[in-house]
Amino acid sequence: MLNVAILGASGYTGAELLRLLLNHPKVAIRALTAERQAGRPYAQVFPQFAMLDLPDLVKIDSLDWSNIDFVFCALPHGTTQPIIAGLPDHVRVVDLSADFRLATPEAYEAAYGLPHEQPELLKAAVYGLSEIEREAIAKARVVANPGCFPTGAQLPLIPLLEQGLIDADNLIIDSKSGTTGAGRSPKEGLLFAEVSEGIHAYGIGTHRHGPEMDQELSKAAGRDVRVRFTPHLVPMSRGILSTLYVTMNAGVTLTALRQTLEARYQNEPFVHVLAEGQAPQTRHVRGSNHVLISLHADRNANQAILVSAEDNLVKGASGQAIQNMNIMMGYEETLGLSLTAQFP
Amino acid sequence: MLNVAILGASGYTGAELLRLLLNHPKVAIRALTAERQAGRPYAQVFPQFAMLDLPDLVKIDSLDWSNIDFVFCALPHGTTQPIIAGLPDHVRVVDLSADFRLATPEAYEAAYGLPHEQPELLKAAVYGLSEIEREAIAKARVVANPGCFPTGAQLPLIPLLEQGLIDADNLIIDSKSGTTGAGRSPKEGLLFAEVSEGIHAYGIGTHRHGPEMDQELSKAAGRDVRVRFTPHLVPMSRGILSTLYVTMNAGVTLTALRQTLEARYQNEPFVHVLAEGQAPQTRHVRGSNHVLISLHADRNANQAILVSAEDNLVKGASGQAIQNMNIMMGYEETLGLSLTAQFP
Amino acid sequence: MLNVAILGASGYTGAELLRLLLNHPKVAIRALTAERQAGRPYAQVFPQFAMLDLPDLVKIDSLDWSNIDFVFCALPHGTTQPIIAGLPDHVRVVDLSADFRLATPEAYEAAYGLPHEQPELLKAAVYGLSEIEREAIAKARVVANPGCFPTGAQLPLIPLLEQGLIDADNLIIDSKSGTTGAGRSPKEGLLFAEVSEGIHAYGIGTHRHGPEMDQELSKAAGRDVRVRFTPHLVPMSRGILSTLYVTMNAGVTLTALRQTLEARYQNEPFVHVLAEGQAPQTRHVRGSNHVLISLHADRNANQAILVSAEDNLVKGASGQAIQNMNIMMGYEETLGLSLTAQFP
Amino acid sequence: MLNVAILGASGYTGAELLRLLLNHPKVAIRALTAERQAGRPYAQVFPQFAMLDLPDLVKIDSLDWSNIDFVFCALPHGTTQPIIAGLPDHVRVVDLSADFRLATPEAYEAAYGLPHEQPELLKAAVYGLSEIEREAIAKARVVANPGCFPTGAQLPLIPLLEQGLIDADNLIIDSKSGTTGAGRSPKEGLLFAEVSEGIHAYGIGTHRHGPEMDQELSKAAGRDVRVRFTPHLVPMSRGILSTLYVTMNAGVTLTALRQTLEARYQNEPFVHVLAEGQAPQTRHVRGSNHVLISLHADRNANQAILVSAEDNLVKGASGQAIQNMNIMMGYEETLGLSLTAQFP
């Protein structure tokens, strides 16, 4: 059994890691940390676990690392760097924060407004978009789990950019997210009465997942990409739907886009290209690690619309983190992740 | 008092017309029709009116037109044409269906798959986007109330196209709607359990409001426009948020866009350009006839993002219909429409 | 015009007072206070008012009372007493907090855990259940607006207890509330992701509205009453549905209950007894000051079930406060309160 | 492997059976039936299963029963009797309809308005409240899976009635349900816009789960019981919360109630008595087979309040059906049912 600790277990991604790992046949949960709630039984923080025998919440500095092989780090960005830097060498890590996603200290500081404290560690960390970076992930000690929006946008776009099928200058990503992406800390804007029965855009032109997408899509395109990305808050707890507006390069057809994506993902257990005429719904991946992708003809001949659906807490966070752990440990990649979406 | 009949009063737009008209000082509700529910008290169909003294539902052919001056026609598209053609000449009409929005029988047939039965009437009808077509509306006998999506998309885009500030070839309209836009007829896809806690796109590249937008934006641009439009269904009852991705023409700045819209709408009671840094929420117009518009810099220099919010049942349907009636009758345009949004 | 100030205007009841008062023909809004947000335009706190010309938020101690005739006090309980005690004599008040609802300092301290600081003022204050205490309200200087749960429970029960039709020893009030009753201060338990797609009971056997109901129902029954009251939190923003289980006294029939309520409320503009076979829905009173009441036979012969529906922010708070103002000022009681519910 | 068919697989309970059975190590899904949708791939009806290899939907009369060992029958009540009567003898059945829950043809006809066509089969069928009827279930060929409301109400009440701790004459069950209990057939009252942002009671004094509860609670009490039961529709997809108002018999304390329930359920994997001071939320059992029960002091000395939470589609339907299958087949009772609730 792999001895696992979840750092920052009192948030939504922590609870989701636990929900999924409890079905993982090779994992034993050894520690759950939460600085402010240390000492409390975990079920006081998330009562759905009341019937299980779980370790109480503790502080990170009280952990005995000799018993821990693997860490999921679900701490807020900015607080993560010293923690990961302080881990013993034998411990491998998937970090769910944003702290190791951007490849350089400069990019990190530009996006997050703070100098990066661990540039060496940053250099060694691997960006963990599982289906794209599988080989590097397998060898990494620290994997930076991708952002929720970048995951759903990159999976459809990367193969098309790699093949030069679409215009890298004109990529529009209009994303709609549930509220759990914003975490569990109480804020007026996340109250039920402020979220239900309405929708709005936020972080327009400024959201920090924009530079993350730029970085990865630029790699795929072999040139600089700057996406046009707008996130929206939808009255739902989970799920991200991304509507992608692309312009096809001269001579490229929708069929070519479809064939490229189907070929790329045909053997992937978690990425599915829908049949013609179908469009994905976030509720059909709710609670699962799957990503659904559809392609649609635009009324303008050289343009196309793609849609992707994911659960922001699973493939967009905790599920992909476990998928990455499976890759790192050489386990079957679907272990702990075989759940079908819970719908209705 | 203006003697008003609502044809098709058993749907959501019918109920919303009634809710608003009950506060209109110059209107008397003389008749409410619903073919299948004729004979029932209106409060059996919409219990929120139980405390009011309203006419029972009747069939259209039982109406005594000598008592009716003005009709709101809220019937399904395709059924509306013979009804309006059969109205006596003294009756003026705002039609909330799609039957008189597209300017030619050819355009109608292409979009709705049916030949238009009343081409003469179609020619005479005026497209009722109140702020844009006010003069023509004032003189019209039949006004075609705009679609819900076109209303929210056209108000920000028309002034920019008229001024040649943005590229008419590259207009992306990503819209998110509540469920009432789909009506009250029971369908599996509109059940609570199928709509809540999720989001999806529909009618991708094929929605009938695309050609309607093309028509009106082409007028504004002075050339053919074909928008890229994708509607989405959001778990909320009311509201449309449209996120508009535009490319500015050479030398045009975001400030120029802002100034153009501010100038155009500064004296309009229902269209509001938000201050820099603000973004609209549909819940802030819920139940009101207001449209909120914001402008945002993109991370790409020559591009901009606009967002508009409306209530699909008010400015997107029944409210704008009343606004048009006010224009047609020479009333103050805000009569019956002074309600502030109901939030929370 | 009556010069009105709203103290504590940054909460939901403050915004709802404003929404309704803007339609009141005899009221001028002179001041809006919020201690922590003083200095901000009101529309920054509630953007739905952005198109209106409203006074900025100020601190209470900056008010010039010579310009104010009437105050709505929407401050948290416990903070209200010194504020109201400090008002000049010419200012009349409806207090929406709980501070003047319980008749004695002892009852207040028992329920709220704090000594009452203004026992004289408490003695003079009138409990403002409009339909029941109309005469006393008309003469009062300070009216204590009832709690949201007590309003919906007492209106059906008081006439039945007064007539001795039901057993005062066996009153069960099972109430279901939207989230706005809990206010706008951020708390984990009110986050969208914690409220949506679920329901739970809270304050079981301990909620502070229990003693308030006891007090008023005891008056009606002429003997001590101690209700069994359980509130529940429902994923909706507004509304309270109360299901009332009563035991009829010997020889009493459901018809007698119905006739008593119908007779009592037949001329009331805001309280409506539904026809046999109908049951109220909170959505049919959403945004309106109406209360709907239904009566139902139980399968047990001597028992009955009543259901009441109200909007907790309107009849349960701000609407009833305005109704009370109308009574106090000798205005027509429905002024500013004529809105039909907003459904859907 | 047990060869399983799901009859009526196109409804919500059918999909939920499938979601859960896909994790069951001893079950092979051999057939999925749906009369009107026969011929369609299952994923067209429930797209969340698109990535799995499942049998297409077929008609019941096309099944080859020699390949089927076990049937879950999720057909509408009234249509189920001839189907089950026609099954070959070797096939064992859990029936999720109401057709075999009431013990006598007379009780069935009184509640459902139709004569029972299979009185012999009815006599042989076993009522499948797993924790209470485990021994009879183990031996049964046909198990009648309990109704969703009765499951959540009976588990807390039966032990208390069996011990004579509470008054069997005064049992109030106020239940709040999500919408999936009403099925997937389109009806106006189940549309999103009719369900969201509101709550109402229905079937007051007449719901068919009343007689079912009477029957089982009468068995427990050893005398005739007639409960007071009111269901409510809550804007959520899943979950039932039942608030139970009980009167304790002379000399009985809340502690005695607690000890009785704790003792009865201490070794049950799916029924959990919460610690003092805690109250259950439906979201903490969402998607799981667990039932949470809490006990609370009333402000009246001889009375108590209990609350139970379940997922109506799991313990209230498909989960309990699988639990019953496990009991019938001698499998470990938790097989396929080990999922933790999906929250948020």
PDB file of N, CA and C in Angstrom, chain C residues 211-249:
ATOM      1  N   PRO C 211     -39.915  31.122  21.135  1.00  0.00           N
ATOM      2  CA  PRO C 211     -40.507  31.951  22.192  1.00  0.00           C
ATOM      3  C   PRO C 211     -41.377  33.092  21.652  1.00  0.00           C
ATOM      4  N   GLU C 212     -41.017  33.641  20.511  1.00  0.00           N
ATOM      5  CA  GLU C 212     -41.855  34.702  19.932  1.00  0.00           C
ATOM      6  C   GLU C 212     -43.240  34.159  19.565  1.00  0.00           C
ATOM      7  N   MET C 213     -43.243  32.981  18.959  1.00  0.00           N
ATOM      8  CA  MET C 213     -44.541  32.378  18.641  1.00  0.00           C
ATOM      9  C   MET C 213     -45.315  32.046  19.912  1.00  0.00           C
ATOM     10  N   ASP C 214     -44.611  31.491  20.896  1.00  0.00           N
ATOM     11  CA  ASP C 214     -45.278  31.176  22.167  1.00  0.00           C
ATOM     12  C   ASP C 214     -46.009  32.396  22.704  1.00  0.00           C
ATOM     13  N   GLN C 215     -45.299  33.512  22.716  1.00  0.00           N
ATOM     14  CA  GLN C 215     -45.858  34.734  23.294  1.00  0.00           C
ATOM     15  C   GLN C 215     -47.148  35.147  22.592  1.00  0.00           C
ATOM     16  N   GLU C 216     -47.111  35.170  21.298  1.00  0.00           N
ATOM     17  CA  GLU C 216     -48.274  35.681  20.565  1.00  0.00           C
ATOM     18  C   GLU C 216     -49.409  34.660  20.527  1.00  0.00           C
ATOM     19  N   LEU C 217     -49.043  33.394  20.403  1.00  0.00           N
ATOM     20  CA  LEU C 217     -50.103  32.380  20.373  1.00  0.00           C
ATOM     21  C   LEU C 217     -50.724  32.203  21.757  1.00  0.00           C
ATOM     22  N   SER C 218     -49.932  32.426  22.805  1.00  0.00           N
ATOM     23  CA  SER C 218     -50.499  32.382  24.158  1.00  0.00           C
ATOM     24  C   SER C 218     -51.548  33.474  24.334  1.00  0.00           C
ATOM     25  N   LYS C 219     -51.233  34.669  23.826  1.00  0.00           N
ATOM     26  CA  LYS C 219     -52.225  35.747  23.857  1.00  0.00           C
ATOM     27  C   LYS C 219     -53.516  35.298  23.184  1.00  0.00           C
ATOM     28  N   ALA C 220     -53.372  34.683  22.030  1.00  0.00           N
ATOM     29  CA  ALA C 220     -54.561  34.288  21.270  1.00  0.00           C
ATOM     30  C   ALA C 220     -55.336  33.190  21.982  1.00  0.00           C
ATOM     31  N   ALA C 221     -54.597  32.267  22.584  1.00  0.00           N
ATOM     32  CA  ALA C 221     -55.247  31.122  23.223  1.00  0.00           C
ATOM     33  C   ALA C 221     -55.765  31.460  24.613  1.00  0.00           C
ATOM     34  N   GLY C 222     -55.255  32.531  25.202  1.00  0.00           N
ATOM     35  CA  GLY C 222     -55.626  32.859  26.575  1.00  0.00           C
ATOM     36  C   GLY C 222     -55.022  31.905  27.579  1.00  0.00           C
ATOM     37  N   ARG C 223     -53.955  31.260  27.220  1.00  0.00           N
ATOM     38  CA  ARG C 223     -53.258  30.335  28.123  1.00  0.00           C
ATOM     39  C   ARG C 223     -51.855  30.095  27.572  1.00  0.00           C
ATOM     40  N   ASP C 224     -51.042  29.467  28.349  1.00  0.00           N
ATOM     41  CA  ASP C 224     -49.661  29.243  27.915  1.00  0.00           C
ATOM     42  C   ASP C 224     -49.579  28.250  26.766  1.00  0.00           C
ATOM     43  N   VAL C 225     -48.858  28.654  25.743  1.00  0.00           N
ATOM     44  CA  VAL C 225     -48.641  27.798  24.586  1.00  0.00           C
ATOM     45  C   VAL C 225     -47.138  27.623  24.416  1.00  0.00           C
ATOM     46  N   ARG C 226     -46.743  26.429  24.118  1.00  0.00           N
ATOM     47  CA  ARG C 226     -45.338  26.206  23.758  1.00  0.00           C
ATOM     48  C   ARG C 226     -45.306  25.363  22.492  1.00  0.00           C
ATOM     49  N   VAL C 227     -44.997  26.017  21.394  1.00  0.00           N
ATOM     50  CA  VAL C 227     -45.077  25.331  20.102  1.00  0.00           C
ATOM     51  C   VAL C 227     -43.906  24.383  19.902  1.00  0.00           C
ATOM     52  N   ARG C 228     -44.107  23.437  19.009  1.00  0.00           N
ATOM     53  CA  ARG C 228     -43.028  22.576  18.540  1.00  0.00           C
ATOM     54  C   ARG C 228     -42.648  23.097  17.159  1.00  0.00           C
ATOM     55  N   PHE C 229     -41.486  23.699  17.076  1.00  0.00           N
ATOM     56  CA  PHE C 229     -41.123  24.445  15.869  1.00  0.00           C
ATOM     57  C   PHE C 229     -39.777  23.987  15.349  1.00  0.00           C
ATOM     58  N   THR C 230     -39.714  23.623  14.079  1.00  0.00           N
ATOM     59  CA  THR C 230     -38.435  23.240  13.461  1.00  0.00           C
ATOM     60  C   THR C 230     -38.256  23.970  12.138  1.00  0.00           C
ATOM     61  N   PRO C 231     -37.237  24.799  12.047  1.00  0.00           N
ATOM     62  CA  PRO C 231     -36.934  25.431  10.759  1.00  0.00           C
ATOM     63  C   PRO C 231     -35.962  24.584   9.938  1.00  0.00           C
ATOM     64  N   HIS C 232     -36.086  24.692   8.638  1.00  0.00           N
ATOM     65  CA  HIS C 232     -35.215  23.984   7.697  1.00  0.00           C
ATOM     66  C   HIS C 232     -34.682  24.975   6.671  1.00  0.00           C
ATOM     67  N   LEU C 233     -33.475  24.711   6.190  1.00  0.00           N
ATOM     68  CA  LEU C 233     -32.882  25.559   5.157  1.00  0.00           C
ATOM     69  C   LEU C 233     -33.032  24.893   3.788  1.00  0.00           C
ATOM     70  N   VAL C 234     -33.684  25.603   2.876  1.00  0.00           N
ATOM     71  CA  VAL C 234     -34.017  25.085   1.549  1.00  0.00           C
ATOM     72  C   VAL C 234     -33.176  25.823   0.506  1.00  0.00           C
ATOM     73  N   PRO C 235     -32.724  25.116  -0.540  1.00  0.00           N
ATOM     74  CA  PRO C 235     -31.936  25.802  -1.580  1.00  0.00           C
ATOM     75  C   PRO C 235     -32.785  26.738  -2.440  1.00  0.00           C
ATOM     76  N   MET C 236     -33.141  27.845  -1.847  1.00  0.00           N
ATOM     77  CA  MET C 236     -33.851  28.917  -2.551  1.00  0.00           C
ATOM     78  C   MET C 236     -33.492  30.195  -1.821  1.00  0.00           C
ATOM     79  N   SER C 237     -33.584  31.305  -2.506  1.00  0.00           N
ATOM     80  CA  SER C 237     -33.187  32.558  -1.885  1.00  0.00           C
ATOM     81  C   SER C 237     -34.277  33.123  -0.975  1.00  0.00           C
ATOM     82  N   ARG C 238     -35.509  33.008  -1.402  1.00  0.00           N
ATOM     83  CA  ARG C 238     -36.624  33.627  -0.693  1.00  0.00           C
ATOM     84  C   ARG C 238     -37.724  32.618  -0.435  1.00  0.00           C
ATOM     85  N   GLY C 239     -38.483  32.899   0.607  1.00  0.00           N
ATOM     86  CA  GLY C 239     -39.702  32.138   0.828  1.00  0.00           C
ATOM     87  C   GLY C 239     -39.662  31.341   2.103  1.00  0.00           C
ATOM     88  N   ILE C 240     -40.827  31.248   2.736  1.00  0.00           N
ATOM     89  CA  ILE C 240     -41.010  30.346   3.871  1.00  0.00           C
ATOM     90  C   ILE C 240     -42.323  29.612   3.652  1.00  0.00           C
ATOM     91  N   LEU C 241     -42.237  28.307   3.753  1.00  0.00           N
ATOM     92  CA  LEU C 241     -43.439  27.487   3.780  1.00  0.00           C
ATOM     93  C   LEU C 241     -43.522  26.883   5.173  1.00  0.00           C
ATOM     94  N   SER C 242     -44.669  27.039   5.812  1.00  0.00           N
ATOM     95  CA  SER C 242     -44.858  26.432   7.127  1.00  0.00           C
ATOM     96  C   SER C 242     -45.997  25.431   7.054  1.00  0.00           C
ATOM     97  N   THR C 243     -45.687  24.214   7.494  1.00  0.00           N
ATOM     98  CA  THR C 243     -46.689  23.158   7.543  1.00  0.00           C
ATOM     99  C   THR C 243     -47.092  22.997   9.002  1.00  0.00           C
ATOM    100  N   LEU C 244     -48.379  23.169   9.254  1.00  0.00           N
ATOM    101  CA  LEU C 244     -48.869  23.256  10.624  1.00  0.00           C
ATOM    102  C   LEU C 244     -49.763  22.058  10.905  1.00  0.00           C
ATOM    103  N   TYR C 245     -49.410  21.305  11.919  1.00  0.00           N
ATOM    104  CA  TYR C 245     -50.185  20.133  12.296  1.00  0.00           C
ATOM    105  C   TYR C 245     -50.975  20.488  13.543  1.00  0.00           C
ATOM    106  N   VAL C 246     -52.297  20.457  13.429  1.00  0.00           N
ATOM    107  CA  VAL C 246     -53.135  20.839  14.570  1.00  0.00           C
ATOM    108  C   VAL C 246     -54.128  19.717  14.878  1.00  0.00           C
ATOM    109  N   THR C 247     -54.539  19.711  16.134  1.00  0.00           N
ATOM    110  CA  THR C 247     -55.573  18.783  16.595  1.00  0.00           C
ATOM    111  C   THR C 247     -56.819  19.603  16.899  1.00  0.00           C
ATOM    112  N   MET C 248     -57.922  19.223  16.301  1.00  0.00           N
ATOM    113  CA  MET C 248     -59.148  19.985  16.511  1.00  0.00           C
ATOM    114  C   MET C 248     -59.786  19.592  17.832  1.00  0.00           C
ATOM    115  N   ASN C 249     -60.352  20.565  18.477  1.00  0.00           N
ATOM    116  CA  ASN C 249     -61.055  20.265  19.723  1.00  0.00           C
ATOM    117  C   ASN C 249     -62.331  19.486  19.412  1.00  0.00           C
TER     118      ASN C 249
END
